[in-house]
mmCIF file of C-alpha atoms and ligand atoms in Angstrom:
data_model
loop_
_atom_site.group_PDB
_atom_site.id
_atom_site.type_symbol
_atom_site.label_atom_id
_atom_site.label_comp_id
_atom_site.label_asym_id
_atom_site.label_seq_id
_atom_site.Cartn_x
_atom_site.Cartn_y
_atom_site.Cartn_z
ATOM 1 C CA UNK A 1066 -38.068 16.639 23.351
ATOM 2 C CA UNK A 1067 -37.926 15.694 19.897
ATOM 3 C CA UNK A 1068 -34.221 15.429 17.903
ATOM 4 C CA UNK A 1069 -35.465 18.360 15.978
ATOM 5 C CA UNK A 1070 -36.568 20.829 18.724
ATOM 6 C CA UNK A 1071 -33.037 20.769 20.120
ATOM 7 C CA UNK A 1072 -31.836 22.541 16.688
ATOM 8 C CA UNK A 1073 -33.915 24.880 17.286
ATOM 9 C CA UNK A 1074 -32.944 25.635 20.826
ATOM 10 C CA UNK A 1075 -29.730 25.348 19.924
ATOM 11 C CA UNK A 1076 -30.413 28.147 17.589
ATOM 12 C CA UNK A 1077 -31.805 30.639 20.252
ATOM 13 C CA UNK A 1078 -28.866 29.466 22.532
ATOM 14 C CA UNK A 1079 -26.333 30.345 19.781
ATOM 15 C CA UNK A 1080 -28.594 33.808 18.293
ATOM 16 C CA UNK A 1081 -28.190 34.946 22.036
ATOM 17 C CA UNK A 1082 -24.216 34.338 22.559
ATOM 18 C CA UNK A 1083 -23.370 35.907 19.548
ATOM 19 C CA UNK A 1084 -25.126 39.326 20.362
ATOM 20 C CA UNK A 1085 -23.856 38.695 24.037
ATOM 21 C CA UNK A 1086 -20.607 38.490 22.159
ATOM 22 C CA UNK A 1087 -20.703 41.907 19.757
ATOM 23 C CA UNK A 1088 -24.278 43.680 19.939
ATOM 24 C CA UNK A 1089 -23.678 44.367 16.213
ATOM 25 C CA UNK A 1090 -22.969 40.836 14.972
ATOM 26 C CA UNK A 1091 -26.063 40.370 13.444
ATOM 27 C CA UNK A 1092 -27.182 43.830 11.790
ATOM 28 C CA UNK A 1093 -23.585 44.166 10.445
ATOM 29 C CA UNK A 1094 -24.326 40.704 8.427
ATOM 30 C CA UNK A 1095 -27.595 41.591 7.389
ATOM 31 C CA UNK A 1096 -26.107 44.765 5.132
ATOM 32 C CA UNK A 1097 -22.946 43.167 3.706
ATOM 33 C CA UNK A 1098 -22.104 39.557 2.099
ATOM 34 C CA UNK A 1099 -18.532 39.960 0.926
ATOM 35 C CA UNK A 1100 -17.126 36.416 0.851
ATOM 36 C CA UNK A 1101 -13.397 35.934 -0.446
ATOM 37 C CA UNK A 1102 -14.342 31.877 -0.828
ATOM 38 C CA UNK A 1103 -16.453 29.681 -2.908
ATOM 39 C CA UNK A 1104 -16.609 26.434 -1.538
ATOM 40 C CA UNK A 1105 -17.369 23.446 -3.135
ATOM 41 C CA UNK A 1106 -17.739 20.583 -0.935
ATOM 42 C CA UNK A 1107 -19.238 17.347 -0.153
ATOM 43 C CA UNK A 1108 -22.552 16.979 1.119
ATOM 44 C CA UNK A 1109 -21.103 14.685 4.059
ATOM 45 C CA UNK A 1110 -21.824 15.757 7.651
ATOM 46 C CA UNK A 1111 -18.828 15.339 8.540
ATOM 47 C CA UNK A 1112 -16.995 18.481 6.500
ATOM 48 C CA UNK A 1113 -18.806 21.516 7.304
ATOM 49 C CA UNK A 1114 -16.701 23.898 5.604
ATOM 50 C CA UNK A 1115 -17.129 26.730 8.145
ATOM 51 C CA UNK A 1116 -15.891 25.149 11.163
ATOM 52 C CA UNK A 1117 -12.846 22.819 10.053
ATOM 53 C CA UNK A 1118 -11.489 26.236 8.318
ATOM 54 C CA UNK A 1119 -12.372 28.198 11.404
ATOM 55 C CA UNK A 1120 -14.313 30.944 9.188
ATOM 56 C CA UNK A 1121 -17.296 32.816 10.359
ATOM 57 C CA UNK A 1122 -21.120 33.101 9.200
ATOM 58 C CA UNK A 1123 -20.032 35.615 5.678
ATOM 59 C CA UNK A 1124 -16.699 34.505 4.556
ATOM 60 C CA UNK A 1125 -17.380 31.335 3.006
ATOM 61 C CA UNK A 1126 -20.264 31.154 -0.109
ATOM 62 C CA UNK A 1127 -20.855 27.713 -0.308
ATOM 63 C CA UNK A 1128 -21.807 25.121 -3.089
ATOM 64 C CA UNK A 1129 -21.753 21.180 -1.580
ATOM 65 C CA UNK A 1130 -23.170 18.315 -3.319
ATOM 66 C CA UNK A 1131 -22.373 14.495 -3.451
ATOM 67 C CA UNK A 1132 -18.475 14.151 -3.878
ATOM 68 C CA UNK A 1133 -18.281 17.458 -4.622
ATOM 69 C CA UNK A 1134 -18.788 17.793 -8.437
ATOM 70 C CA UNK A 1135 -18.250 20.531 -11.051
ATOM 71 C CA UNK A 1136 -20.856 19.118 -13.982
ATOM 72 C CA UNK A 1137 -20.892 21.296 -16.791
ATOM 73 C CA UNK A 1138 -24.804 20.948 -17.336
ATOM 74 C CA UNK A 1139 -25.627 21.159 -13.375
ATOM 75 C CA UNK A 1140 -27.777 24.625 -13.125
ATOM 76 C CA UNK A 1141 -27.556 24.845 -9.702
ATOM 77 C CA UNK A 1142 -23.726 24.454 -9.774
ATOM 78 C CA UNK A 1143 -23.946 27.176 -12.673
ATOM 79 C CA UNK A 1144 -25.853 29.433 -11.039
ATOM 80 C CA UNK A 1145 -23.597 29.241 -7.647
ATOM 81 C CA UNK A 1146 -20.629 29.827 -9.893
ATOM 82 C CA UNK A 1147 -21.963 32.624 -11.804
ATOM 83 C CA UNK A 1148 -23.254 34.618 -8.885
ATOM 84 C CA UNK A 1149 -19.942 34.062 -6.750
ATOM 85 C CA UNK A 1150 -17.979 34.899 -9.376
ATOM 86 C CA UNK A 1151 -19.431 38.102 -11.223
ATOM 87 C CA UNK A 1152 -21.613 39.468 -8.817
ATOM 88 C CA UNK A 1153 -19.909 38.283 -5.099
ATOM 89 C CA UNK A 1154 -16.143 38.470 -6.775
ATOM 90 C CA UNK A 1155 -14.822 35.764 -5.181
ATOM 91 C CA UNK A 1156 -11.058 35.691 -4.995
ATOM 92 C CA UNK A 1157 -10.797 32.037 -4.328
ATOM 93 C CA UNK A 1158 -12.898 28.778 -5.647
ATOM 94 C CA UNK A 1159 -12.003 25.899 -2.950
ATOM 95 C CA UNK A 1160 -12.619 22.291 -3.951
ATOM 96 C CA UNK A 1161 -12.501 20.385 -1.017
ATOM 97 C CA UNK A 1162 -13.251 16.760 -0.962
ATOM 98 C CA UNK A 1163 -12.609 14.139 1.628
ATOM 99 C CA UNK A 1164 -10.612 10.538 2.234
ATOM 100 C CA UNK A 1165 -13.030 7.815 2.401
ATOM 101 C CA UNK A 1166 -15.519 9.908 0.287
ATOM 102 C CA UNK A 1167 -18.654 7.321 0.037
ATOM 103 C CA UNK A 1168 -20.071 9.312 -3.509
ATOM 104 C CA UNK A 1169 -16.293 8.189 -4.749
ATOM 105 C CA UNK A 1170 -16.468 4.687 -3.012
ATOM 106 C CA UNK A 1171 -19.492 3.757 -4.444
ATOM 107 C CA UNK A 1172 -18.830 5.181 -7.866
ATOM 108 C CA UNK A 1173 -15.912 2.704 -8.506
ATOM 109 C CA UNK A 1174 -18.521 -0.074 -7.737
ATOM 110 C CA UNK A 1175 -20.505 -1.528 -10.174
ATOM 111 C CA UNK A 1176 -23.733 -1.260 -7.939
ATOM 112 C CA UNK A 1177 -27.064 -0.197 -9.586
ATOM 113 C CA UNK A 1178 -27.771 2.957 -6.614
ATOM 114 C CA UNK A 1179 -31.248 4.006 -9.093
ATOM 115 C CA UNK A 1180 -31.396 8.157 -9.962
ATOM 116 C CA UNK A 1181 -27.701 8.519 -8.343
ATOM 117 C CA UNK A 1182 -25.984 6.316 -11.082
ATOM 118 C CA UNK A 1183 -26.446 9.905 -13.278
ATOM 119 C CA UNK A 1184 -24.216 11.587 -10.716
ATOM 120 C CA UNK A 1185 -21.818 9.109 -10.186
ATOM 121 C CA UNK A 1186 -21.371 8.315 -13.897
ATOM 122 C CA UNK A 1187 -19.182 11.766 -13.891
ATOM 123 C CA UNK A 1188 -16.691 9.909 -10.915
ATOM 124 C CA UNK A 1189 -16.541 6.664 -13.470
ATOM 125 C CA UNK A 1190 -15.286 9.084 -16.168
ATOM 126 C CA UNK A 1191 -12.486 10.718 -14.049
ATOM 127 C CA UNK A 1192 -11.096 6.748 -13.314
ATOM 128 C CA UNK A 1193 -11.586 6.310 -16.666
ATOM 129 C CA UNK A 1194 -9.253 8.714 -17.700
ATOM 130 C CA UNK A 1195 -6.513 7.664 -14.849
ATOM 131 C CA UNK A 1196 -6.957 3.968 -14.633
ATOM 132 C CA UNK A 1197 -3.162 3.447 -15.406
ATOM 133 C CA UNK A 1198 -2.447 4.769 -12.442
ATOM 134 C CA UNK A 1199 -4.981 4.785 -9.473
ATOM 135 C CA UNK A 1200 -5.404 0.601 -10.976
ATOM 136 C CA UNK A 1201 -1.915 0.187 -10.092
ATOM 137 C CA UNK A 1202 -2.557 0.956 -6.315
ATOM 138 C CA UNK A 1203 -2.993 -2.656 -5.044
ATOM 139 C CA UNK A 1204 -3.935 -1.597 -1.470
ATOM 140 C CA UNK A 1205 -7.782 -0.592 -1.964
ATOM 141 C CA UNK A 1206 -8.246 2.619 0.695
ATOM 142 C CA UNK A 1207 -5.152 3.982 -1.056
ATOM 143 C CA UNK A 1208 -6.952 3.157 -4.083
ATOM 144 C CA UNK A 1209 -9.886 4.993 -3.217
ATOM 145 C CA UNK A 1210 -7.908 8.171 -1.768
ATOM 146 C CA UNK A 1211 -5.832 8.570 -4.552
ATOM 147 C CA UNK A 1212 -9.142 8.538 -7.213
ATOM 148 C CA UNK A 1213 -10.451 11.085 -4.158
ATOM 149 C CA UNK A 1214 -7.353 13.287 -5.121
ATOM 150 C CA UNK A 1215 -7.741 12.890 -8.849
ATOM 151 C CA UNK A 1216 -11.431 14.005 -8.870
ATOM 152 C CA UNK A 1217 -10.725 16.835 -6.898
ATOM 153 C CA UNK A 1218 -8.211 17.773 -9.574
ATOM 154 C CA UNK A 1219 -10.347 16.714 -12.323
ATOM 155 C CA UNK A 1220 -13.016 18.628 -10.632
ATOM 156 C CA UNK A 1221 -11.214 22.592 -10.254
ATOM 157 C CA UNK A 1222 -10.138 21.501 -14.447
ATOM 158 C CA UNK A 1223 -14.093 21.490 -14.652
ATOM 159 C CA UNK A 1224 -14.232 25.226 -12.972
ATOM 160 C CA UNK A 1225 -11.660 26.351 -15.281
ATOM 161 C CA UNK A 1226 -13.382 24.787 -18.880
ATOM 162 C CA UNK A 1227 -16.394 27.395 -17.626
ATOM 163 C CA UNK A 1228 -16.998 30.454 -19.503
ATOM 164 C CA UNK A 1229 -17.703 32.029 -16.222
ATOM 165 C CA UNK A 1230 -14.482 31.242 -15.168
ATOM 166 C CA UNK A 1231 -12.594 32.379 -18.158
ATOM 167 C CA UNK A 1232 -14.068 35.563 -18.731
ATOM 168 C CA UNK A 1233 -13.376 36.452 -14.929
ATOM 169 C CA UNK A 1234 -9.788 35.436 -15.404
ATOM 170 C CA UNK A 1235 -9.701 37.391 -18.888
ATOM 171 C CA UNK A 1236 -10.917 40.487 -17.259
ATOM 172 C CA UNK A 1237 -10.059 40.432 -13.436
ATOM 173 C CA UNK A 1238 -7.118 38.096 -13.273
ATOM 174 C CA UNK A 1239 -9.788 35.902 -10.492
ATOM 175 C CA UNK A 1240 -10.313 33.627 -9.105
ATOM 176 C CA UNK A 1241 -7.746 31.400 -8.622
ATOM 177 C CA UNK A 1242 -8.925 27.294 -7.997
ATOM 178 C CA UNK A 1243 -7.602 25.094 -5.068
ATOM 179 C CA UNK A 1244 -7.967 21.090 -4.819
ATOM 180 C CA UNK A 1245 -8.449 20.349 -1.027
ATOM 181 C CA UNK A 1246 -8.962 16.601 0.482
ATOM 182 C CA UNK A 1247 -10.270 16.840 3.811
ATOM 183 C CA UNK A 1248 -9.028 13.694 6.336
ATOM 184 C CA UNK A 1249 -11.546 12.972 8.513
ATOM 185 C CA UNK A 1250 -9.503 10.870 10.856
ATOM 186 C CA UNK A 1251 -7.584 14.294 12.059
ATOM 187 C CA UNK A 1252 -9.316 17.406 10.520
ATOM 188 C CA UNK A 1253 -6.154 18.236 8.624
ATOM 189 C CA UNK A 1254 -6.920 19.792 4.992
ATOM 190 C CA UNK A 1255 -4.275 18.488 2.818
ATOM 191 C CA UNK A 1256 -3.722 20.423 -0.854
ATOM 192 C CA UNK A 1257 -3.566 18.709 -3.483
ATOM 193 C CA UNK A 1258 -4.289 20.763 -6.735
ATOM 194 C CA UNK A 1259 -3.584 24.414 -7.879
ATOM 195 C CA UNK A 1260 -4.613 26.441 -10.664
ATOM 196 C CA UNK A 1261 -3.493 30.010 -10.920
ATOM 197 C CA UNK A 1262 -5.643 32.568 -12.294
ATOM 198 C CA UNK A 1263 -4.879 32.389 -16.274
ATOM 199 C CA UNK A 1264 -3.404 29.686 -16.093
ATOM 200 C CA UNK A 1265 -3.788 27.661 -19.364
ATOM 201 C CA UNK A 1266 -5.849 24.816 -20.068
ATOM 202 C CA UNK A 1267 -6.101 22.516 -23.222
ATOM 203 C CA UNK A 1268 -6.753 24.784 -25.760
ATOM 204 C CA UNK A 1269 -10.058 22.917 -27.168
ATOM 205 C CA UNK A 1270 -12.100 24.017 -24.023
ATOM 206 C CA UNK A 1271 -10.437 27.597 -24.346
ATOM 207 C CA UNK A 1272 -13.417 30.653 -25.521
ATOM 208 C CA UNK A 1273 -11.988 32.843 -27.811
ATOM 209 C CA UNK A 1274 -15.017 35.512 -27.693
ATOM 210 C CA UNK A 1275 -15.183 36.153 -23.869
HETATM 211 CO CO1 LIG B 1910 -18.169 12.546 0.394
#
């Protein structure tokens, strides 16, 4: 059998248990998509945001992408956001990264990786603007996790900069933004980062016409 077959006997394995489970698992689904989350995660295998927060198929809407980045000119990002936010009414935006993050490792080398420079580039400008402090670490996986918690902070900033995000919290007092960093050496979430709904930013990146 090839790798690929067993996914999809997996599938009809897993379709079958569920309905075993509750007959109206699946119908129920079809009609209603009413998540309280956004996620916004890594693309790493190894944080599937579902099953390390023990959440079902419909209660997470979910965004992940290499080191989990908010860029401001990223349509697909946007278009996530925008739909989550007005349409789904999210309550919460998670950012969730994780220690050992290779998108973060690589970005604080000075390797040439080809087209994924252009994403990293926005990791180089978050240590740019803490290099006091995560230079200072002198032990370099501390180093790393601690530019893994900045970005993550750096990153829920970006969600709240958004129009989309402004106007919601104007209007609806939601959603409010968590900073998550995943460890993958025990599956604990550890929060780092919190901003409120309204809470208020620097006032250059504040709309005044929402
Ligand atoms: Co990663």
């Amino acid at each position: 059998m090839k790798s690929y077959e067993k996914l999809l006997l997996e599938n009809k394995a897993w379709a079958k248990e569920k309905v075993t489970d509750d007959p109206e698992y699946f119908s129920r689904l079809v009609n209603l998509q009413t998540p309280e989350f956004l996620w916004i995660g890594c693309s790493d295998s190894r944080v599937p945001a579902n099953e390390i927060t023990g959440t079902q198929p419909g209660e997470i809407f979910v965004h992940r992408n290499i080191a989990n980045m908010v860029v401001n000119t990223d349509l697909n990002l946007l278009s996530v956001l925008s739909y989550a936010v007005e349409t789904l009414k999210v309550k919460h935006i998670i950012v969730c990264g994780h220690y050992g993050c290779g998108g973060v490792k690589a970005a604080m080398t000075n390797h040439n990786l080809g087209i994924i420079n252009k994403w990293l580039r926005n990791i180089k400008d978050v240590h740019r603007f803490h290099r006091a402090e995560v230079d200072s670490i002198q032990h370099e996986d501390q180093r790393l996790n601690r530019m893994i918690e900045l970005n993550v902070m750096e990153q829920v900033m970006n969600l709240a900069k958004t129009s989309i995000v402004q106007k919601a919290w104007k209007h609806n007092n939601m959603p409010h933004l968590h900073g998550w960093v995943y460890d993958l050496h025990d599956g604990i979430i550890n929060p780092v980062f919190e901003m409120a709904a309204g809470t208020h930013i620097d006032p250059i990146y504040e709309f005044d016409d929402l």
